[in-house]
Coordinates of C-alpha atoms (C1' of nucleotides) in Angstrom, one line a residue:
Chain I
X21 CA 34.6 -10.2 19.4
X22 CA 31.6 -10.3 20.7
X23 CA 28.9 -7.2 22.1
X24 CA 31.6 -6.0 24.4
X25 CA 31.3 -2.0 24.8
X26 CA 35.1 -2.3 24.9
X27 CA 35.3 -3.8 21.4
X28 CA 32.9 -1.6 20.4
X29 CA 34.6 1.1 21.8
X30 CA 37.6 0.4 20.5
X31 CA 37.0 -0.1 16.9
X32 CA 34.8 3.6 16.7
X33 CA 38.3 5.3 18.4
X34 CA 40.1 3.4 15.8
X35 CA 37.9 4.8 13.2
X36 CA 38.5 8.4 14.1
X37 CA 42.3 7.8 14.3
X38 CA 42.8 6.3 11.2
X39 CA 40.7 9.1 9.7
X40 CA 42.5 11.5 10.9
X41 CA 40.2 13.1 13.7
X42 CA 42.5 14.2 15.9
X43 CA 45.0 16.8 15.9
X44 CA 49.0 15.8 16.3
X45 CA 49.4 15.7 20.2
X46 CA 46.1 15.9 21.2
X47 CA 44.5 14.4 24.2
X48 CA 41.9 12.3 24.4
X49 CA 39.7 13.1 27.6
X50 CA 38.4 10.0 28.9
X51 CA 35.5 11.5 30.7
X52 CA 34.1 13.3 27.3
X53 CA 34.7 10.0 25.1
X54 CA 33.2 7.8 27.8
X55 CA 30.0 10.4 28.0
X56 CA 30.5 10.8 24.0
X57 CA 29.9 7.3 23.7
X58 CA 27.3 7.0 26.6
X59 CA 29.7 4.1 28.6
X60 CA 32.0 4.6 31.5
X61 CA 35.3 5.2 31.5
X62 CA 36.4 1.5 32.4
X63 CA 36.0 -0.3 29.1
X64 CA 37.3 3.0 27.2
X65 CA 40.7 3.0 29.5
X66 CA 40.6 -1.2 28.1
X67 CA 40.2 0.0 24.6
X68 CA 43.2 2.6 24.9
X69 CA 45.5 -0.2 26.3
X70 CA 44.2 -1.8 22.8
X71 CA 45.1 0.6 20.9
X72 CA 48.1 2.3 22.8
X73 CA 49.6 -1.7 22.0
X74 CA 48.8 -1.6 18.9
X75 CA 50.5 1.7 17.8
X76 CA 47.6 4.1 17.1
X77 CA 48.1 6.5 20.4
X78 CA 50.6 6.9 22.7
X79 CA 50.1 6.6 26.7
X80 CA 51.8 8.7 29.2
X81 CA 51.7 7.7 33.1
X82 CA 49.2 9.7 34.9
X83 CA 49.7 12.3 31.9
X84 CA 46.1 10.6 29.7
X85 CA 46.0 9.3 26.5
X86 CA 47.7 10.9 23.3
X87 CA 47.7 11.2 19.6
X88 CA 51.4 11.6 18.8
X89 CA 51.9 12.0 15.0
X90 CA 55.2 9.8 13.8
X91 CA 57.2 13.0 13.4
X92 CA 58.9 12.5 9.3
X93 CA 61.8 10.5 9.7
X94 CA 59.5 8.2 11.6
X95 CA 57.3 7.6 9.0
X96 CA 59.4 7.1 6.8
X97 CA 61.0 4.3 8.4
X98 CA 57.2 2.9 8.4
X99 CA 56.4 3.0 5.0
X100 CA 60.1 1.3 4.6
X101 CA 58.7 -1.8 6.5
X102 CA 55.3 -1.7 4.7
X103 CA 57.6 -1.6 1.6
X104 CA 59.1 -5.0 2.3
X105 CA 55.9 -6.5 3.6
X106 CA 54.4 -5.7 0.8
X107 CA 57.6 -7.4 -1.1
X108 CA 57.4 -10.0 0.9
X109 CA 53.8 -11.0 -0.1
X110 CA 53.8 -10.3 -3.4
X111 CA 56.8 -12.6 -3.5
X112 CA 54.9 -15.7 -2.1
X113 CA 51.7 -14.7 -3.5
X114 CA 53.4 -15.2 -7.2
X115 CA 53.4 -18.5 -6.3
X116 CA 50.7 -19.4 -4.3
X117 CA 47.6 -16.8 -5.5
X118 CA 44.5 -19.1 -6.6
X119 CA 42.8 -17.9 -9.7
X120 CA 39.5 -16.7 -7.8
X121 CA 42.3 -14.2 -6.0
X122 CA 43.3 -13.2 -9.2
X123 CA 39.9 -12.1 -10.4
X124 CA 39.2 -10.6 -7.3
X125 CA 42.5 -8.5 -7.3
X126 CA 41.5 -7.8 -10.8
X127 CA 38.2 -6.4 -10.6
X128 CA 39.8 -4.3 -7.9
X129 CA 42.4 -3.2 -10.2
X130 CA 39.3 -2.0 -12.6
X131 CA 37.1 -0.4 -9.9
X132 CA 40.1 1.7 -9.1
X133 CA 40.9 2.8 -12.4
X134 CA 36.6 3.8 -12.9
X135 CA 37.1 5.8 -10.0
X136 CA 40.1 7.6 -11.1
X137 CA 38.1 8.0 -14.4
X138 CA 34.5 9.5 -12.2
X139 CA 37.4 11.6 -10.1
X140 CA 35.8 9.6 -6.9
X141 CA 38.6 9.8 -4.8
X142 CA 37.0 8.1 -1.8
X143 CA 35.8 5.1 -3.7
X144 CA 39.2 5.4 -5.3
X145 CA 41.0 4.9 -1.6
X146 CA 38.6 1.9 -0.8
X147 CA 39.6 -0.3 -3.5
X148 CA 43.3 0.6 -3.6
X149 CA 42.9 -0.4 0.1
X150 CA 40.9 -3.6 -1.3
X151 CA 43.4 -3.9 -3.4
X152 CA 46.1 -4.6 -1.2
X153 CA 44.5 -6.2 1.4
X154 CA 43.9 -9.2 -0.8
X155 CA 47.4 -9.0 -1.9
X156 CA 48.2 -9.6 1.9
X157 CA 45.6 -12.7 2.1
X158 CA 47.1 -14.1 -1.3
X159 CA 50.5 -14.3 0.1
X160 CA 49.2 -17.8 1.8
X161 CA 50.8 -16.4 4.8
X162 CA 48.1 -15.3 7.7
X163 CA 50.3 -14.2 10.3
X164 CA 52.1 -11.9 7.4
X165 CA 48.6 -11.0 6.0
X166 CA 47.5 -9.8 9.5
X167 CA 50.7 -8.0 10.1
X168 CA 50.5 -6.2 7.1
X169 CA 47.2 -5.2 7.3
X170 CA 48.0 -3.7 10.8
X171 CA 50.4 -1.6 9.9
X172 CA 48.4 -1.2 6.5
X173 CA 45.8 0.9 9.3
X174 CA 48.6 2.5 11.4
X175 CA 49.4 4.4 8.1
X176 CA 46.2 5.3 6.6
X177 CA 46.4 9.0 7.8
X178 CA 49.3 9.5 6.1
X179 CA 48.6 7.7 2.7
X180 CA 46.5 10.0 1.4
X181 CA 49.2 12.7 1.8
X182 CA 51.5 10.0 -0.7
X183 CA 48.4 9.6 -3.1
X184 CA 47.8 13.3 -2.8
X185 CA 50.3 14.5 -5.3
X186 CA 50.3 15.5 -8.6
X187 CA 49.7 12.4 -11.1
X188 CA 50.3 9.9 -8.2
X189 CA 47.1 8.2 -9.2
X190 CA 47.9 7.3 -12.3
X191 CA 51.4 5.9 -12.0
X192 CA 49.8 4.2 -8.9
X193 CA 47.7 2.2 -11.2
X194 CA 49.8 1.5 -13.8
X195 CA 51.8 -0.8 -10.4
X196 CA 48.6 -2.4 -9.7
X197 CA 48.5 -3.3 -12.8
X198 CA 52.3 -4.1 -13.2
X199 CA 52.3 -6.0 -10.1
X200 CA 48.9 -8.2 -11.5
X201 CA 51.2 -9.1 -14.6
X202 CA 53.9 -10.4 -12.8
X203 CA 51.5 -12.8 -10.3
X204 CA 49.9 -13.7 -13.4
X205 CA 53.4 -15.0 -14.7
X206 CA 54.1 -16.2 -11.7
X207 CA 57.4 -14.0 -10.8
X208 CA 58.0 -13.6 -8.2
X209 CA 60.8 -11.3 -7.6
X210 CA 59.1 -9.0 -10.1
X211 CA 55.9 -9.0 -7.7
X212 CA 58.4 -7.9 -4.9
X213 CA 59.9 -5.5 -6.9
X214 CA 57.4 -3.9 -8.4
X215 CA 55.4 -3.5 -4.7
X216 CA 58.7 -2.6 -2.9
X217 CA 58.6 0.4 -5.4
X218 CA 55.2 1.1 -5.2
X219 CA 55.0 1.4 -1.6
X220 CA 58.8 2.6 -0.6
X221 CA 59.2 6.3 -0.4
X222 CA 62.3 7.5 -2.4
X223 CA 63.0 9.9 -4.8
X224 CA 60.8 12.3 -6.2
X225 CA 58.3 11.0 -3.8
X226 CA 60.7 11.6 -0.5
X227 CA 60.2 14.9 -1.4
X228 CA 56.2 15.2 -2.2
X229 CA 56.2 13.6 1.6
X230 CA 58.0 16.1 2.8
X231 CA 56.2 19.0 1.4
X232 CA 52.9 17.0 2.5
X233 CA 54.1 16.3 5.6
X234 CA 54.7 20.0 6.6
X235 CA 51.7 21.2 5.0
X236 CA 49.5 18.6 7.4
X237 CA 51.6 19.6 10.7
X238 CA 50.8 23.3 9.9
X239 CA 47.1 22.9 9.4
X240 CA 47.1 20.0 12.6
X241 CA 48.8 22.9 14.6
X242 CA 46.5 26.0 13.9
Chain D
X8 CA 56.1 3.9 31.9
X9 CA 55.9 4.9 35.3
X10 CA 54.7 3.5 38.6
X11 CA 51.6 2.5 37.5
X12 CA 50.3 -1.2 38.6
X13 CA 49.0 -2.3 35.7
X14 CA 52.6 -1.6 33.6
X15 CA 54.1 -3.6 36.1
X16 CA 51.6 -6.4 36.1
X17 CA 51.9 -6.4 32.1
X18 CA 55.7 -6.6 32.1
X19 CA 55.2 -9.8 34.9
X20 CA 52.5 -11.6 32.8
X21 CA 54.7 -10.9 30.1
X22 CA 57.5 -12.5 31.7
X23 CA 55.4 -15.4 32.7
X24 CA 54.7 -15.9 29.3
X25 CA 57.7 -15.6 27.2
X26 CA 59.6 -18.2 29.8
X27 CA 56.5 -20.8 28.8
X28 CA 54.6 -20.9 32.4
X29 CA 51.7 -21.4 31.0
X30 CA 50.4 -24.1 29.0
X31 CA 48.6 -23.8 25.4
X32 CA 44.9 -23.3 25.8
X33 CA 45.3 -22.0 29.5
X34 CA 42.9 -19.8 30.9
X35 CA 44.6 -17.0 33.0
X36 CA 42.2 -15.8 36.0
X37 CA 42.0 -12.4 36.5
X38 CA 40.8 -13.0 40.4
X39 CA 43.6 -15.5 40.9
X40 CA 46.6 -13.8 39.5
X41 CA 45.2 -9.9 41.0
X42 CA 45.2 -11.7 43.8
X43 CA 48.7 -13.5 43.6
X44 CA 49.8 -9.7 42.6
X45 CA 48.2 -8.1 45.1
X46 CA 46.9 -6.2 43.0
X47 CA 42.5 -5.4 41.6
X48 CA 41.2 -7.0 38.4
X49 CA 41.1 -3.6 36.9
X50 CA 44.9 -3.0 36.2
X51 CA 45.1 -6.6 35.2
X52 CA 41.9 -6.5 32.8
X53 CA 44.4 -3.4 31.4
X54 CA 47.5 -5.5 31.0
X55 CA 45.2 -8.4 29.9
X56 CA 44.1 -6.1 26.7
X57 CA 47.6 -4.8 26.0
X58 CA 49.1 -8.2 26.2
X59 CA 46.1 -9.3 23.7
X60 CA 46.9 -6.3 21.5
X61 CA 50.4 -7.6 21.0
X62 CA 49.5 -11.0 20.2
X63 CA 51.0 -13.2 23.6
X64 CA 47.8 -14.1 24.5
X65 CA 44.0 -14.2 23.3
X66 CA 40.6 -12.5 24.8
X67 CA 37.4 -14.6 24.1
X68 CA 34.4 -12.1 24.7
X69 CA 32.8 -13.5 27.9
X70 CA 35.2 -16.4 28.5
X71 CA 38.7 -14.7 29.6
X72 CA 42.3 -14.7 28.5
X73 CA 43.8 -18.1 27.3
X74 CA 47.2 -19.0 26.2
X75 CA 46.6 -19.8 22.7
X76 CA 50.4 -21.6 21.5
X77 CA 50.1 -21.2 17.7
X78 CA 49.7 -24.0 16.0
X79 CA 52.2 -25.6 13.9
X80 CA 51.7 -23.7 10.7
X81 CA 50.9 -20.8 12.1
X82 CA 54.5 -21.4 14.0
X83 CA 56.5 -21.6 10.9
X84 CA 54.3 -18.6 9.2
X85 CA 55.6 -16.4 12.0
X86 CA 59.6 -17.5 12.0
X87 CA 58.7 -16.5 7.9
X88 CA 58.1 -13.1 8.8
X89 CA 61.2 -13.1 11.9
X90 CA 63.9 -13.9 9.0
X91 CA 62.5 -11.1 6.7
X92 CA 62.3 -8.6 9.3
X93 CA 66.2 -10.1 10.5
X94 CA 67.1 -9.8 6.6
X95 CA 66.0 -6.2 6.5
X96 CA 67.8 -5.1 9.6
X97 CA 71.0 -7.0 8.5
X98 CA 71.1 -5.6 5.3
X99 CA 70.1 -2.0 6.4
X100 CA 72.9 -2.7 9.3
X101 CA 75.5 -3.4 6.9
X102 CA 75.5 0.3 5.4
X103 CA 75.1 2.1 8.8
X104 CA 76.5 -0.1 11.7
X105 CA 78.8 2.4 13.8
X106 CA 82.0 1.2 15.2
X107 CA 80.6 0.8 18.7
X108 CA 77.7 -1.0 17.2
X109 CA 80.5 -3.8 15.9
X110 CA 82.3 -4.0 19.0
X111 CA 79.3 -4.8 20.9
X112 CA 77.9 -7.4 18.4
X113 CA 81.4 -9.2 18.5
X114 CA 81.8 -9.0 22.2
X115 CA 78.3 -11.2 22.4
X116 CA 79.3 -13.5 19.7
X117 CA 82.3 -14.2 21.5
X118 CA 80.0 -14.6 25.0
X119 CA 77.6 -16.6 23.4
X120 CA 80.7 -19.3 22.3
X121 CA 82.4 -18.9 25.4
X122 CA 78.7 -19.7 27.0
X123 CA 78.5 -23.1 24.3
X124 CA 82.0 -24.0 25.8
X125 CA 81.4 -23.8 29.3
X126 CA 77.5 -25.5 28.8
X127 CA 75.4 -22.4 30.1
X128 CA 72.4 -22.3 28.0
X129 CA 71.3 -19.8 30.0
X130 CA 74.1 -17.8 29.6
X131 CA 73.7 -18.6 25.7
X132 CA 70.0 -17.8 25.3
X133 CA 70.8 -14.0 27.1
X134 CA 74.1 -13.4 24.9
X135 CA 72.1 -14.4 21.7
X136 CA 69.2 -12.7 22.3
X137 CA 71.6 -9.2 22.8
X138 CA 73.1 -10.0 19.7
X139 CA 69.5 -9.9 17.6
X140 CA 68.7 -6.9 19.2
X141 CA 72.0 -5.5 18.8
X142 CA 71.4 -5.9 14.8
X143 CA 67.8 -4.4 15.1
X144 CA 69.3 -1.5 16.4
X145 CA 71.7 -1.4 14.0
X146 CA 69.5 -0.9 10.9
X147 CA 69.2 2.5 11.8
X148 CA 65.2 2.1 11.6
X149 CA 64.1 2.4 15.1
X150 CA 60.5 1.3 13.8
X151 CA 61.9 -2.2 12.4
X152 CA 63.4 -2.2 15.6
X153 CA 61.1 -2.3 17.4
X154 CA 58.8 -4.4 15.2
X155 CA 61.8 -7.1 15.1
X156 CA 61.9 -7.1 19.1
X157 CA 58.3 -7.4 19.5
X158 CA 58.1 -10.6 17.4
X159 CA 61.3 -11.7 18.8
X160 CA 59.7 -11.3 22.1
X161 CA 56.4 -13.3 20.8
X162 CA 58.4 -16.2 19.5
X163 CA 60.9 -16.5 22.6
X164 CA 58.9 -19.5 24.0
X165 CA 59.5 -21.2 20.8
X166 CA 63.2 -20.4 20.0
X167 CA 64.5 -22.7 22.2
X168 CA 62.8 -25.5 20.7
X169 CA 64.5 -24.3 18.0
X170 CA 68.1 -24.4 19.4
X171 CA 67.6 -27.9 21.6
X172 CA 67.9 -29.8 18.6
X173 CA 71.3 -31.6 18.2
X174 CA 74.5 -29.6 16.7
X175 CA 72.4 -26.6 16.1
X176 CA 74.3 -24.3 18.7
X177 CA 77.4 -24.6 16.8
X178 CA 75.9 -24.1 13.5
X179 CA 74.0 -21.1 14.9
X180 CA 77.4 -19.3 15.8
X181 CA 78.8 -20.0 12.6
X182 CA 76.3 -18.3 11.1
X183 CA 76.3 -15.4 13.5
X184 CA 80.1 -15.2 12.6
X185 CA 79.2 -15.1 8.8
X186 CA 76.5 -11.9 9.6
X187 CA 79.3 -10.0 11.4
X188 CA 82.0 -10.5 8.8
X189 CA 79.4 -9.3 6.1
X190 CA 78.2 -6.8 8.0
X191 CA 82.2 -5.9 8.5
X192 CA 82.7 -5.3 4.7
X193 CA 79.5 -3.7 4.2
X194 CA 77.8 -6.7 2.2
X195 CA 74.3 -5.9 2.4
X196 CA 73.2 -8.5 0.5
X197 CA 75.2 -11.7 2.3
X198 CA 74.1 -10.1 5.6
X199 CA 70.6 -10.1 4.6
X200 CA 70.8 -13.7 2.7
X201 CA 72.6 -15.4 5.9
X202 CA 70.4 -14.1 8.6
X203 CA 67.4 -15.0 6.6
X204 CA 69.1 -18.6 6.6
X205 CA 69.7 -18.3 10.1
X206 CA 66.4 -17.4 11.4
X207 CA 63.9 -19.1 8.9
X208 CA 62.4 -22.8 9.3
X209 CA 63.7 -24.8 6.2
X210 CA 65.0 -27.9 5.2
X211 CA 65.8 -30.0 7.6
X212 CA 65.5 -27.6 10.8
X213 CA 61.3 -28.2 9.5
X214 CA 61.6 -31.6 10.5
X215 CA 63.1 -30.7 13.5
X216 CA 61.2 -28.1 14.7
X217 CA 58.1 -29.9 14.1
X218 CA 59.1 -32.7 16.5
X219 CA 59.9 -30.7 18.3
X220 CA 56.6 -28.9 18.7
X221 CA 55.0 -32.5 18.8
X222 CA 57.2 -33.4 21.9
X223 CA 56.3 -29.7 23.4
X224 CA 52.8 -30.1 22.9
X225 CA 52.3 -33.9 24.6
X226 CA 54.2 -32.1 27.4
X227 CA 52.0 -29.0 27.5
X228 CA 48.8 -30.8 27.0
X229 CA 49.8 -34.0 30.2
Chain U
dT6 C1' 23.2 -45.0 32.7
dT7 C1' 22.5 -41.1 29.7
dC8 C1' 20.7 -37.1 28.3
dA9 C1' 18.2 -32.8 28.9
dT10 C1' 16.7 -29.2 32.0
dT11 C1' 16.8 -26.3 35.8
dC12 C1' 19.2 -24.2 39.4
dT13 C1' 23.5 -22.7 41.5
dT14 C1' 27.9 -20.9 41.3
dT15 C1' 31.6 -18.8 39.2
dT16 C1' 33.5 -15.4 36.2
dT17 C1' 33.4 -11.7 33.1
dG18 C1' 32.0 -7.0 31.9
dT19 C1' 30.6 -2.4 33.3
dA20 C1' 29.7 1.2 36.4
dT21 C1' 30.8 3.9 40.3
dA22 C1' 33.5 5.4 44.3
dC23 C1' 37.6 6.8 46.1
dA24 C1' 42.7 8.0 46.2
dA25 C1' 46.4 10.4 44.5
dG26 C1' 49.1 12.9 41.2
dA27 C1' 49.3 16.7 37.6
dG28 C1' 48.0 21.1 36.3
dA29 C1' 45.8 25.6 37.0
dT30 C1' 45.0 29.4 40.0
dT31 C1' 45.3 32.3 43.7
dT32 C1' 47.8 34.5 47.0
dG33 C1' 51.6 36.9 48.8
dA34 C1' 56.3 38.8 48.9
dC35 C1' 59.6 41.5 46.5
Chain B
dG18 C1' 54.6 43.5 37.3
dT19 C1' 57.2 39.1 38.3
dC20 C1' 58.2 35.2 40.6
dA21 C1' 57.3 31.6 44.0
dA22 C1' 54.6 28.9 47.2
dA23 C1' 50.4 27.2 48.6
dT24 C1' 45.7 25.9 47.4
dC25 C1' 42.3 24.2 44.6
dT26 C1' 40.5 21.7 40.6
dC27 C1' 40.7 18.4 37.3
dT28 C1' 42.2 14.0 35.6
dT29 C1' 44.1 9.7 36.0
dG30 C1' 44.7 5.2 38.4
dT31 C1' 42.9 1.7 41.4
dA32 C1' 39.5 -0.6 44.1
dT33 C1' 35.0 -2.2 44.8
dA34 C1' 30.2 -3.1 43.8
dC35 C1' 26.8 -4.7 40.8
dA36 C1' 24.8 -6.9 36.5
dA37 C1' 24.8 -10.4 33.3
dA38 C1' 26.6 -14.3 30.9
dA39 C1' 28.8 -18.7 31.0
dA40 C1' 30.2 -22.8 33.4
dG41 C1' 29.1 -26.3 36.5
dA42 C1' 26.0 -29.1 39.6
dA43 C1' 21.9 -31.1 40.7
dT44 C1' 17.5 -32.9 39.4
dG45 C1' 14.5 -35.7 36.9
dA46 C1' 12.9 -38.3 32.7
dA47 C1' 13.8 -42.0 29.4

DNA sequence: TTCATTCTTTTTGTATACAAGAGATTTGAC
DNA sequence: GTCAAATCTCTTGTATACAAAAAGAATGAA
């Protein structure tokens, strides 16, 4: 990707999404973002197409551009296919992860639990997203790795709702950590396992959704 | 989707693509084909960056859209992911396939034999095709759904190659038989293992497919 | 010839202009 | 006041115009 506005674009809408900028069924006026951004409208209409294909708004015919929320049973269904993604690379990366992979994942591992320790929640969500994303590259599978860190994005609004709850974090790590031991003895169905777990929503944790879920539409809707 | 020219002009390209008219490393003009669809560049630039977005083809800043056929590994990476994502949906299917859902899925085994026995590959391809997306419907996760679809869709130019090798049609419907029958007796787990089997690249079908791609990249490249 | 350089042409990227549909507003009847 | 129809405004969708970068052709030196 080169200096194209439409890349450029693209990638700062992305960042808003994923940040949660915008409200649950809100439009995204093509005239104010193009003058926002100081472009026209024509490579901002290229970067919805972009992003309309790749999950992160929805587009309606002659209607604009909109954020549609997954509504709950939705997103469940999406953290059920991170789930097995996740499986699904922890199972190859027990047998394939190099060791510099395994220091990296690691120090990650570490850094996470410091910021648990200095309550820095935001340095706590980068390396938990570090975390996995070099899980994804250690499964030796790039076309899995790149699928999994797409959908990895399309849920970052909503995983801070999952990490939200009470003592989350902890139990979180201890995963991580489970998850290291088993690519560090090479098991592979114990990786899946364990990351299956980690990311699936079931249980108790259906229910934290839930509640967070509702909370999250209320405060989007006022 | 509405009337809108550049949703038609996507589903076309998209067309053109999937049925392999173009050749790997072609570059599609956007003055040639708006022309040849009667249509401006600026709809097509839009389908250009959907169709990006979903992986069937690739933008290089400044140079245009090219046909980029993955490469070999690459090729095998991706049916790796297609028989996970199958696996899930068969064994999810196996719990919550209706009635109708069963009737349907035996009605286009039985049309993709009766194809095999009269020697419509045509016929075949359609019928075979219905009956994967017959099973990602039936996992009851509309997301995998329609996650399984769009990599079905992205891997349709290479399926064939997959099924032109000798004895695999008959092979392929016994193991569409074997999915059915575990899916009748609610066997998650031998749904799951036999469409994995079905869909992934091992063993011998490696060899196979890797000719394969040899013979279909001389072809592409003369 | 072969290579490098300059000029030309082609093609992409962006902006703007125009057309048409969706939504809001006004007007009028009851 | 309420509802409906017509009008107006705003927004999207498409076409065209222009700018800039890349590809290609021509020129000239070794």
């Amino acid at each position: 990707m080169g200096t194209r506005i439409a890349d450029r674009v693209r990638e700062q809408i992305e960042q808003m999404i994923v940040t949660g900028e915008f409200a649950d069924g809100e439009r995204l006026d093509e005239v104010k973002l193009a003058e926002q951004f100081g472009v026209s409208r024509t490579p901002l209409r290229e970067a919805f197409q972009s992003l309309a294909a790749s999950g992160l708004l929805t587009l309606e015919a002659r209607r604009g551009a909109f954020i549609r929320h997954p509504d709950f049973v939705e997103l469940v269904e999406m953290f059920e296919v991170m789930a097995e993604l996740e499986a699904m690379c922890g199972f190859r990366a027990a047998r394939r992860v190099t060791e510099r992979q395994m220091t990296d994942i690691g120090l990650t591992i570490d850094a996470c639990e410091a910021a648990i320790a200095a309550g820095d929640s935001d340095e706590y969500y980068r390396e938990n997203e570090k975390f996995h994303h070099l899980l994804y590259e250690a499964s030796g599978n790039r076309f899995l790795a790149r699928e999994a860190a797409r959908l990895h994005k399309r849920l970052k609004p909503y995983r801070r709702m999952q990490l939200r709850v009470n003592g989350r974090m902890p139990q979180s790590m201890r995963e991580h950590r489970a998850v290291f031991a088993a690519l560090e003895r090479s098991d592979s169905k114990a990786a899946a396992a364990t990351l299956r777990l980690h990311v699936a929503i079931q249980g108790e944790r259906f229910n934290d959704l839930m509640a967070s879920y509702r909370q999250m539409g209320a405060r989007k809707a006022g």
